[in-house]
Short mmCIF file of C-alpha atoms and ligand atoms in Angstrom, two decimals:
data_model
loop_
_atom_site.label_atom_id
_atom_site.label_comp_id
_atom_site.label_asym_id
_atom_site.label_seq_id
_atom_site.Cartn_x
_atom_site.Cartn_y
_atom_site.Cartn_z
CA MET A 205 0.00 0.00 0.00
CA LYS A 206 2.83 2.42 0.85
CA ASP A 207 4.33 1.72 -2.53
CA SER A 208 1.13 2.46 -4.35
CA ILE A 209 0.67 5.69 -2.36
CA ARG A 210 4.23 6.68 -3.25
CA HIS A 211 3.37 5.98 -6.83
CA LEU A 212 0.24 8.17 -6.64
CA ILE A 213 2.22 11.02 -5.10
CA GLN A 214 4.85 10.69 -7.82
CA GLN A 215 2.15 11.06 -10.46
CA ALA A 216 0.81 14.18 -8.73
CA LEU A 217 4.33 15.61 -8.57
CA ASP A 218 4.86 14.94 -12.26
CA ARG A 219 1.61 16.68 -13.06
CA LEU A 220 2.44 19.74 -10.95
CA THR A 221 5.89 19.87 -12.54
CA ALA A 222 4.34 19.77 -16.00
CA GLU A 223 1.99 22.60 -14.96
CA GLY A 224 4.93 24.66 -13.76
CA VAL A 225 3.83 24.64 -10.12
CA LEU A 226 6.97 22.72 -9.17
CA PRO A 227 10.40 23.41 -10.67
CA ALA A 228 11.69 20.70 -13.00
CA GLY A 229 14.42 18.32 -11.90
CA LEU A 230 13.26 17.59 -8.34
CA THR A 231 13.82 13.97 -7.32
CA PRO A 232 12.59 13.81 -3.74
CA VAL A 233 12.57 10.59 -1.74
CA ILE A 234 8.86 10.22 -1.09
CA GLN A 235 8.25 9.14 2.49
CA VAL A 236 5.04 7.40 3.47
CA GLU A 237 4.56 6.34 7.09
CA ASN A 238 1.91 4.53 9.07
CA THR A 239 -0.06 6.96 11.19
CA LYS A 240 -0.05 6.44 14.94
CA ASP A 241 -3.54 7.75 15.44
CA LYS A 242 -6.12 6.25 13.09
CA SER A 243 -8.26 9.39 13.27
CA HIS A 244 -5.51 10.84 11.05
CA GLY A 245 -6.02 8.15 8.46
CA ASP A 246 -3.85 5.10 7.82
CA PHE A 247 -0.81 6.57 6.07
CA ALA A 248 0.83 9.99 6.07
CA SER A 249 3.40 11.77 3.95
CA ASN A 250 5.42 14.92 4.62
CA ILE A 251 6.10 15.52 0.92
CA ALA A 252 4.40 18.94 0.83
CA MET A 253 6.63 20.16 3.66
CA MET A 254 9.72 18.81 1.94
CA LEU A 255 8.96 20.53 -1.35
CA ALA A 256 7.41 23.78 -0.09
CA LYS A 257 10.71 25.62 -0.24
CA PRO A 258 11.79 24.69 -3.78
CA ALA A 259 8.19 25.30 -4.89
CA GLY A 260 8.15 28.71 -3.18
CA MET A 261 4.79 27.91 -1.59
CA LYS A 262 3.38 27.45 1.88
CA PRO A 263 3.31 23.74 2.76
CA ARG A 264 -0.45 23.66 3.21
CA ASP A 265 -1.01 25.36 -0.14
CA LEU A 266 1.24 22.89 -1.88
CA ALA A 267 -0.55 20.06 -0.05
CA GLU A 268 -3.83 21.30 -1.47
CA ARG A 269 -2.44 21.41 -5.01
CA LEU A 270 -1.07 17.89 -4.53
CA ILE A 271 -4.41 16.53 -3.39
CA ALA A 272 -6.09 18.07 -6.40
CA ALA A 273 -3.47 16.49 -8.66
CA LEU A 274 -3.62 12.99 -7.13
CA PRO A 275 -5.15 10.42 -9.48
CA ALA A 276 -8.28 8.73 -8.16
CA ASP A 277 -7.70 5.37 -6.53
CA GLU A 278 -10.33 2.97 -5.29
CA GLN A 279 -8.07 1.78 -2.47
CA LEU A 280 -8.47 5.19 -0.80
CA THR A 281 -11.60 6.88 0.52
CA LYS A 282 -10.11 10.33 1.10
CA VAL A 283 -6.94 12.36 1.51
CA GLU A 284 -6.78 15.21 4.03
CA ILE A 285 -4.35 17.91 5.03
CA ALA A 286 -3.28 17.92 8.66
CA GLY A 287 -1.09 20.09 10.86
CA PRO A 288 1.63 22.05 9.07
CA GLY A 289 0.95 20.27 5.76
CA PHE A 290 0.90 16.51 6.20
CA LEU A 291 -1.08 14.50 3.68
CA ASN A 292 -3.20 11.90 5.46
CA PHE A 293 -4.46 8.96 3.44
CA PHE A 294 -7.55 7.00 4.47
CA GLN A 295 -7.68 3.44 3.28
CA ASN A 296 -10.87 2.02 1.76
CA SER A 297 -11.52 -0.92 4.07
CA ASP A 298 -14.09 -2.50 1.76
CA ALA A 299 -11.58 -2.55 -1.09
CA LEU A 300 -8.96 -3.93 1.30
CA ALA A 301 -11.32 -6.67 2.48
CA GLN A 302 -12.05 -7.59 -1.12
CA ARG A 303 -8.37 -7.88 -1.88
CA LEU A 304 -7.75 -10.03 1.15
CA GLU A 305 -10.60 -12.32 0.27
CA ALA A 306 -9.35 -12.71 -3.26
CA ALA A 307 -5.88 -13.54 -1.88
CA LEU A 308 -7.34 -16.08 0.50
CA ALA A 309 -9.22 -17.78 -2.29
CA ASP A 310 -5.96 -18.19 -4.25
CA ALA A 311 -3.68 -21.13 -3.42
CA LYS A 312 -0.69 -18.80 -3.77
CA LEU A 313 -2.30 -16.07 -1.62
CA GLY A 314 -2.08 -13.70 -4.56
CA VAL A 315 1.73 -13.77 -4.47
CA ARG A 316 3.32 -13.97 -7.90
CA LYS A 317 6.85 -13.99 -9.19
CA ASN A 318 8.06 -11.08 -11.26
CA GLY A 319 9.14 -12.76 -14.46
CA PRO A 320 9.03 -16.30 -15.79
CA ALA A 321 9.46 -19.42 -13.65
CA GLN A 322 13.01 -20.74 -13.60
CA ARG A 323 14.88 -23.94 -12.80
CA VAL A 324 16.91 -22.97 -9.77
CA VAL A 325 19.65 -25.08 -8.22
CA VAL A 326 20.09 -24.30 -4.53
CA ASP A 327 23.48 -25.39 -3.21
CA LEU A 328 23.09 -25.59 0.57
CA SER A 329 24.29 -27.11 3.82
CA ALA A 330 27.28 -29.00 2.34
CA PRO A 331 29.04 -30.20 5.49
CA ASN A 332 32.30 -32.01 5.39
CA LEU A 333 31.48 -35.67 6.07
CA ALA A 334 34.80 -36.40 7.77
CA LYS A 335 33.48 -34.54 10.80
CA GLU A 336 30.18 -33.84 12.42
CA MET A 337 28.02 -30.88 11.48
CA HIS A 338 28.87 -27.87 13.60
CA VAL A 339 27.35 -24.49 14.31
CA GLY A 340 28.88 -23.10 11.11
CA HIS A 341 26.58 -25.27 8.99
CA LEU A 342 23.43 -23.84 10.50
CA ARG A 343 23.22 -20.74 8.33
CA SER A 344 23.85 -22.43 5.02
CA THR A 345 21.23 -25.03 5.89
CA ILE A 346 18.56 -22.69 7.23
CA ILE A 347 18.98 -19.76 4.86
CA GLY A 348 19.29 -22.08 1.87
CA ASP A 349 16.18 -24.01 2.87
CA GLY A 350 14.25 -20.78 3.50
CA VAL A 351 15.10 -19.36 0.08
CA ALA A 352 14.42 -22.70 -1.60
CA ARG A 353 10.94 -22.75 -0.09
CA VAL A 354 10.20 -19.17 -1.15
CA LEU A 355 11.30 -19.83 -4.73
CA ASP A 356 9.30 -23.04 -4.79
CA PHE A 357 6.24 -21.15 -3.56
CA LEU A 358 6.73 -18.56 -6.28
CA GLY A 359 6.57 -21.29 -8.89
CA ASP A 360 10.22 -21.95 -9.67
CA THR A 361 11.44 -25.52 -10.05
CA VAL A 362 13.88 -25.83 -7.18
CA ILE A 363 16.60 -28.47 -7.20
CA ARG A 364 18.42 -28.79 -3.88
CA GLN A 365 22.04 -29.91 -4.07
CA ASN A 366 23.90 -30.87 -0.93
CA HIS A 367 27.51 -30.57 -2.12
CA VAL A 368 28.96 -32.50 0.84
CA GLY A 369 32.71 -32.84 1.32
CA ASP A 370 33.02 -36.61 0.94
CA TRP A 371 36.43 -36.85 -0.71
CA GLY A 372 39.99 -35.81 0.03
CA THR A 373 43.05 -36.78 2.00
CA GLN A 374 41.39 -36.92 5.43
CA PHE A 375 39.52 -40.01 4.32
CA GLY A 376 42.77 -41.98 4.13
CA MET A 377 43.29 -41.40 7.83
CA LEU A 378 39.72 -42.36 8.68
CA LEU A 379 39.81 -45.51 6.57
CA ALA A 380 43.14 -46.57 8.10
CA TYR A 381 41.57 -46.22 11.53
CA MET A 382 38.50 -48.22 10.52
CA GLN A 383 40.68 -50.95 9.05
CA GLU A 384 42.88 -51.17 12.10
CA ASN A 385 40.09 -52.14 14.44
CA PRO A 386 36.84 -52.76 12.59
CA ALA A 387 34.78 -53.77 15.63
CA ALA A 388 35.75 -50.78 17.77
CA ALA A 389 35.38 -48.46 14.80
CA GLU A 390 31.73 -49.38 14.35
CA SER A 391 30.84 -48.36 17.88
CA GLU A 392 33.11 -45.33 17.92
CA LEU A 393 31.56 -43.98 14.74
CA ALA A 394 28.51 -42.96 16.75
CA ASP A 395 30.66 -40.02 17.76
CA LEU A 396 32.24 -38.89 14.49
CA GLU A 397 34.05 -36.02 16.11
CA GLY A 398 35.73 -38.33 18.63
CA PHE A 399 36.47 -40.80 15.85
CA TYR A 400 38.14 -38.09 13.79
CA ARG A 401 40.23 -36.97 16.76
CA ALA A 402 41.33 -40.53 17.56
CA ALA A 403 42.30 -41.16 13.93
CA LYS A 404 44.17 -37.86 13.78
CA LYS A 405 46.06 -38.75 16.96
CA ARG A 406 47.12 -42.10 15.46
CA PHE A 407 48.13 -40.27 12.29
CA ASP A 408 50.26 -37.76 14.19
CA ASP A 409 51.81 -40.33 16.55
CA SER A 410 52.61 -43.16 14.20
CA PRO A 411 54.54 -42.63 10.97
CA GLU A 412 53.64 -46.15 9.96
CA PHE A 413 49.92 -45.39 10.37
CA ALA A 414 50.37 -42.14 8.44
CA ASP A 415 51.98 -44.02 5.56
CA ARG A 416 49.12 -46.49 5.50
CA ALA A 417 46.63 -43.60 5.49
CA ARG A 418 48.35 -42.04 2.49
CA GLU A 419 48.46 -45.37 0.72
CA LEU A 420 44.72 -45.79 1.32
CA VAL A 421 43.97 -42.43 -0.31
CA VAL A 422 45.75 -43.63 -3.42
CA GLN A 423 43.87 -46.93 -3.36
CA LEU A 424 40.58 -45.16 -2.80
CA GLN A 425 41.21 -42.90 -5.77
CA ALA A 426 42.14 -45.94 -7.85
CA GLY A 427 38.76 -47.47 -7.01
CA ASP A 428 39.94 -50.32 -4.77
CA ALA A 429 36.84 -52.29 -3.74
CA GLU A 430 37.68 -52.75 -0.06
CA CYS A 431 38.56 -49.06 0.30
CA LEU A 432 35.35 -48.06 -1.38
CA ARG A 433 33.39 -50.35 0.94
CA LEU A 434 34.89 -48.70 4.04
CA TRP A 435 34.43 -45.28 2.53
CA HIS A 436 30.75 -45.97 1.79
CA ARG A 437 30.25 -47.31 5.29
CA PHE A 438 31.80 -44.18 6.78
CA ASN A 439 29.79 -41.81 4.61
CA ASP A 440 26.53 -43.65 5.27
CA ILE A 441 27.01 -43.17 8.99
CA SER A 442 28.06 -39.56 8.62
CA LEU A 443 25.13 -38.78 6.32
CA SER A 444 22.69 -40.41 8.71
CA HIS A 445 23.96 -37.99 11.39
CA CYS A 446 23.24 -35.11 8.99
CA GLN A 447 19.82 -36.45 8.12
CA ALA A 448 18.87 -36.68 11.80
CA LEU A 449 19.78 -33.00 12.15
CA TYR A 450 17.87 -31.98 9.02
CA ASP A 451 14.79 -33.77 10.32
CA ARG A 452 15.15 -32.13 13.69
CA LEU A 453 15.55 -28.69 12.10
CA GLY A 454 12.56 -29.34 9.88
CA VAL A 455 14.45 -28.51 6.70
CA LYS A 456 13.50 -30.15 3.44
CA LEU A 457 16.70 -32.05 2.72
CA SER A 458 16.96 -35.75 2.10
CA MET A 459 19.54 -38.25 0.95
CA ALA A 460 18.25 -37.74 -2.59
CA ASP A 461 19.58 -34.18 -2.53
CA VAL A 462 23.12 -35.30 -1.74
CA LYS A 463 25.47 -34.77 -4.64
CA GLY A 464 28.85 -34.71 -2.96
CA GLU A 465 32.26 -33.76 -4.25
CA SER A 466 33.01 -37.42 -5.06
CA ALA A 467 30.13 -37.47 -7.56
CA TYR A 468 32.27 -35.38 -9.90
CA ASN A 469 35.42 -37.54 -9.71
CA ASP A 470 35.05 -39.00 -13.19
CA ASP A 471 34.71 -35.60 -14.80
CA LEU A 472 37.76 -33.99 -13.17
CA PRO A 473 40.38 -35.14 -15.74
CA GLN A 474 38.00 -33.94 -18.47
CA VAL A 475 37.58 -30.54 -16.80
CA VAL A 476 41.36 -30.10 -16.83
CA ALA A 477 41.66 -31.41 -20.39
CA ASP A 478 38.93 -29.03 -21.59
CA LEU A 479 40.60 -26.07 -19.90
CA ALA A 480 43.84 -27.06 -21.62
CA ALA A 481 42.11 -27.39 -25.00
CA LYS A 482 40.71 -23.89 -24.56
CA GLY A 483 44.25 -22.62 -23.94
CA LEU A 484 43.36 -21.53 -20.43
CA LEU A 485 45.92 -23.59 -18.48
CA THR A 486 49.29 -22.36 -17.26
CA GLU A 487 51.73 -24.61 -15.45
CA ASP A 488 53.19 -23.07 -12.31
CA ASN A 489 55.69 -25.18 -10.33
CA GLY A 490 54.04 -28.28 -11.75
CA ALA A 491 50.55 -27.19 -10.73
CA LYS A 492 47.95 -26.54 -13.41
CA CYS A 493 46.43 -23.11 -13.01
CA VAL A 494 44.01 -20.76 -14.69
CA PHE A 495 45.03 -17.10 -14.56
CA MET A 496 42.34 -14.53 -15.23
CA ASP A 497 43.12 -10.86 -15.73
CA GLU A 498 40.60 -9.61 -13.21
CA PHE A 499 42.09 -11.58 -10.28
CA LYS A 500 45.20 -10.14 -8.64
CA ASN A 501 46.57 -10.44 -5.11
CA ALA A 502 47.25 -7.49 -2.78
CA GLU A 503 50.63 -6.87 -4.47
CA GLY A 504 48.99 -6.74 -7.88
CA ASN A 505 50.39 -10.11 -8.96
CA PRO A 506 48.20 -12.54 -10.88
CA LEU A 507 46.22 -14.91 -8.69
CA PRO A 508 45.88 -18.52 -9.89
CA LEU A 509 42.84 -20.76 -9.75
CA ILE A 510 44.61 -24.08 -9.18
CA VAL A 511 42.82 -27.01 -10.78
CA GLN A 512 45.43 -29.75 -10.46
CA LYS A 513 48.28 -30.10 -8.00
CA ALA A 514 51.82 -30.99 -9.04
CA GLY A 515 51.26 -34.55 -7.76
CA GLY A 516 48.17 -34.92 -9.97
CA GLY A 517 45.55 -34.37 -7.24
CA TYR A 518 42.46 -32.32 -7.97
CA LEU A 519 41.14 -29.52 -5.79
CA TYR A 520 37.98 -27.97 -4.41
CA ALA A 521 37.89 -25.59 -7.40
CA THR A 522 38.11 -28.46 -9.92
CA THR A 523 35.10 -30.13 -8.32
CA ASP A 524 33.17 -26.88 -8.31
CA LEU A 525 33.95 -26.36 -12.00
CA ALA A 526 32.66 -29.86 -12.74
CA ALA A 527 29.56 -29.06 -10.70
CA THR A 528 28.85 -25.93 -12.77
CA ARG A 529 28.69 -27.95 -15.94
CA TYR A 530 26.59 -30.70 -14.38
CA ARG A 531 24.14 -28.08 -13.19
CA ALA A 532 24.06 -26.44 -16.60
CA GLY A 533 24.17 -29.53 -18.80
CA VAL A 534 22.27 -32.17 -16.84
CA LEU A 535 20.11 -30.20 -14.41
CA LYS A 536 19.45 -27.51 -17.05
CA ALA A 537 19.56 -24.77 -14.43
CA ASP A 538 18.65 -21.19 -15.31
CA ARG A 539 20.04 -20.03 -12.01
CA VAL A 540 22.34 -21.48 -9.33
CA LEU A 541 22.44 -20.08 -5.79
CA TYR A 542 25.36 -21.01 -3.53
CA PHE A 543 24.71 -20.67 0.20
CA VAL A 544 28.25 -20.67 1.55
CA ASP A 545 29.86 -18.30 4.03
CA GLN A 546 31.48 -15.11 2.83
CA ARG A 547 35.04 -16.35 3.37
CA GLN A 548 34.66 -18.31 0.15
CA ALA A 549 33.62 -15.26 -1.90
CA LEU A 550 36.82 -15.14 -3.92
CA HIS A 551 36.71 -18.88 -4.61
CA PHE A 552 33.25 -18.53 -6.14
CA GLN A 553 34.08 -15.41 -8.11
CA MET A 554 36.99 -17.26 -9.67
CA VAL A 555 35.06 -20.47 -10.30
CA PHE A 556 32.17 -18.58 -11.93
CA ALA A 557 34.52 -16.51 -14.08
CA CYS A 558 36.48 -19.59 -15.14
CA ALA A 559 33.34 -21.61 -15.93
CA ARG A 560 32.16 -18.77 -18.19
CA LEU A 561 35.53 -18.33 -19.84
CA ALA A 562 35.71 -22.05 -20.56
CA GLY A 563 32.14 -22.10 -21.87
CA PHE A 564 31.11 -24.71 -19.28
CA VAL A 565 27.81 -22.89 -18.73
CA PRO A 566 25.57 -20.92 -21.08
CA SER A 567 25.89 -17.17 -20.65
CA SER A 568 22.21 -17.04 -19.67
CA MET A 569 22.77 -19.21 -16.56
CA GLU A 570 22.99 -17.04 -13.47
CA MET A 571 25.38 -18.10 -10.71
CA GLU A 572 25.24 -16.22 -7.41
CA HIS A 573 27.19 -16.69 -4.24
CA MET A 574 24.73 -15.95 -1.44
CA GLY A 575 27.40 -15.25 1.16
CA PHE A 576 26.76 -14.73 4.86
CA GLY A 577 28.89 -14.14 7.93
CA THR A 578 30.32 -16.72 10.32
CA MET A 579 28.93 -17.47 13.78
CA ASN A 580 31.53 -15.84 16.01
CA GLY A 581 32.56 -16.29 19.63
CA PRO A 582 33.18 -13.45 22.11
CA ASP A 583 36.65 -12.98 20.57
CA GLY A 584 35.06 -12.07 17.24
CA ARG A 585 36.43 -15.17 15.51
CA PRO A 586 34.50 -18.19 14.23
CA PHE A 587 32.96 -19.89 17.24
CA LYS A 588 35.12 -22.50 18.97
CA THR A 589 34.98 -24.43 22.25
CA ARG A 590 37.50 -23.59 24.96
CA ASP A 591 39.91 -26.28 23.75
CA GLY A 592 39.77 -24.94 20.20
CA GLY A 593 37.31 -27.54 18.88
CA THR A 594 34.07 -26.75 17.11
CA VAL A 595 30.71 -27.00 18.82
CA LYS A 596 28.71 -29.87 17.42
CA LEU A 597 25.41 -28.74 15.99
CA VAL A 598 23.62 -31.49 17.85
CA GLN A 599 24.93 -30.17 21.19
CA LEU A 600 23.94 -26.65 20.28
CA LEU A 601 20.41 -27.75 19.46
CA ASP A 602 20.20 -29.80 22.66
CA GLU A 603 21.22 -26.81 24.69
CA ALA A 604 18.88 -24.45 22.87
CA GLU A 605 16.01 -26.83 23.48
CA GLN A 606 16.90 -27.27 27.13
CA ARG A 607 17.16 -23.54 27.73
CA ALA A 608 13.89 -22.87 25.94
CA TYR A 609 12.07 -25.42 28.11
CA SER A 610 13.58 -24.15 31.36
CA LEU A 611 12.31 -20.61 30.82
N1 LIG B 50 32.01 -28.40 1.98
C1 LIG B 50 32.31 -27.01 1.80
C2 LIG B 50 32.80 -26.42 3.12
O1 LIG B 50 32.50 -26.95 4.18
C3 LIG B 50 31.15 -26.19 1.33
C4 LIG B 50 30.67 -26.53 -0.04
C5 LIG B 50 29.79 -25.47 -0.60
N2 LIG B 50 29.34 -25.69 -1.94
C6 LIG B 50 30.12 -25.68 -3.01
N3 LIG B 50 29.58 -25.92 -4.19
N4 LIG B 50 31.40 -25.40 -2.95
O2 LIG B 50 33.48 -25.42 3.10
#
């Protein structure tokens, strides 16, 4: 309603400008407020007072001219001048009731999207499966789910993608620990965080264990059946922890929405080969990099997007590049929204720019990083427990629930 009143006032201003009552070239910010006292109508504007001086008129006189110039509108019953020159607008409650009833009769409550419906990929939550979900995953999960629901309501086709971290060197360490003592591992996996810490301790204390862990990463990447079995077992447990949290939070995420980093493994060599074929790759100390003119570090030196390490390993960016083309080519997305904290802003800028440069996505596909801040502790840094660990999300929810009930 405020918007439509602003629009009416703007039309009156245009008319008075055309008639020479107001000087040309005024671009006032039209303020419309709710009135405190309903005997003064429902909305009020101080526009006549704001423009009295440039118009060379008394505010009340200008207010009168404005009222005369306002187009008729069935949403209003009358407009009055009050005090030093306020315009008071009285809403037509019958017209309002009619509008509300029409909205109520409509499944979408009369809410419509501006523009055509789109296929929108929402990249959200995306915890690292090696560890348990922590407080940092709350925003990506909740904001992403909230936006996904709004877009869905507006008629878009929403495709949720949970880009979980289910690949990488830490898995070698975890698999080595599982292999070492399969029976104990099964029970210890109920506490992923503890399991991770125990495996890390073995890794740090025993060079022989560390070697085995590294060997297992290689075997896992080579598709060794036993490694894959352990890896699946680990991820199933970790994902079931996530699912329990999603259910508890009431967010619409299921196992079917999981498309983790590992899902893109087969495409990674092709991503690098395609970048090479496009002439976009530069080798820097053995690493394969993409340099783009618009990305420089603080000293003004070119900043690389590294897509393959000297040892042949692929990186987070390579997986994200593969994901852009999956989302374009297979999911046929018109728009992709990434709900990831703001610290990754540069990563996404570079990935988006590179994907466009390489022609991995059509130029019409929108990609937006929907960044947000981190949950910080009293020291202003990302929230940690006293011993430097992260707070498990499950503990945070338990405590929140407990405190809410004890009020
Ligand atoms: N797993 C990542 C992390 O914890 C977030 C992934 C976000 N999505 C993406 N397409 N990169 O930092």
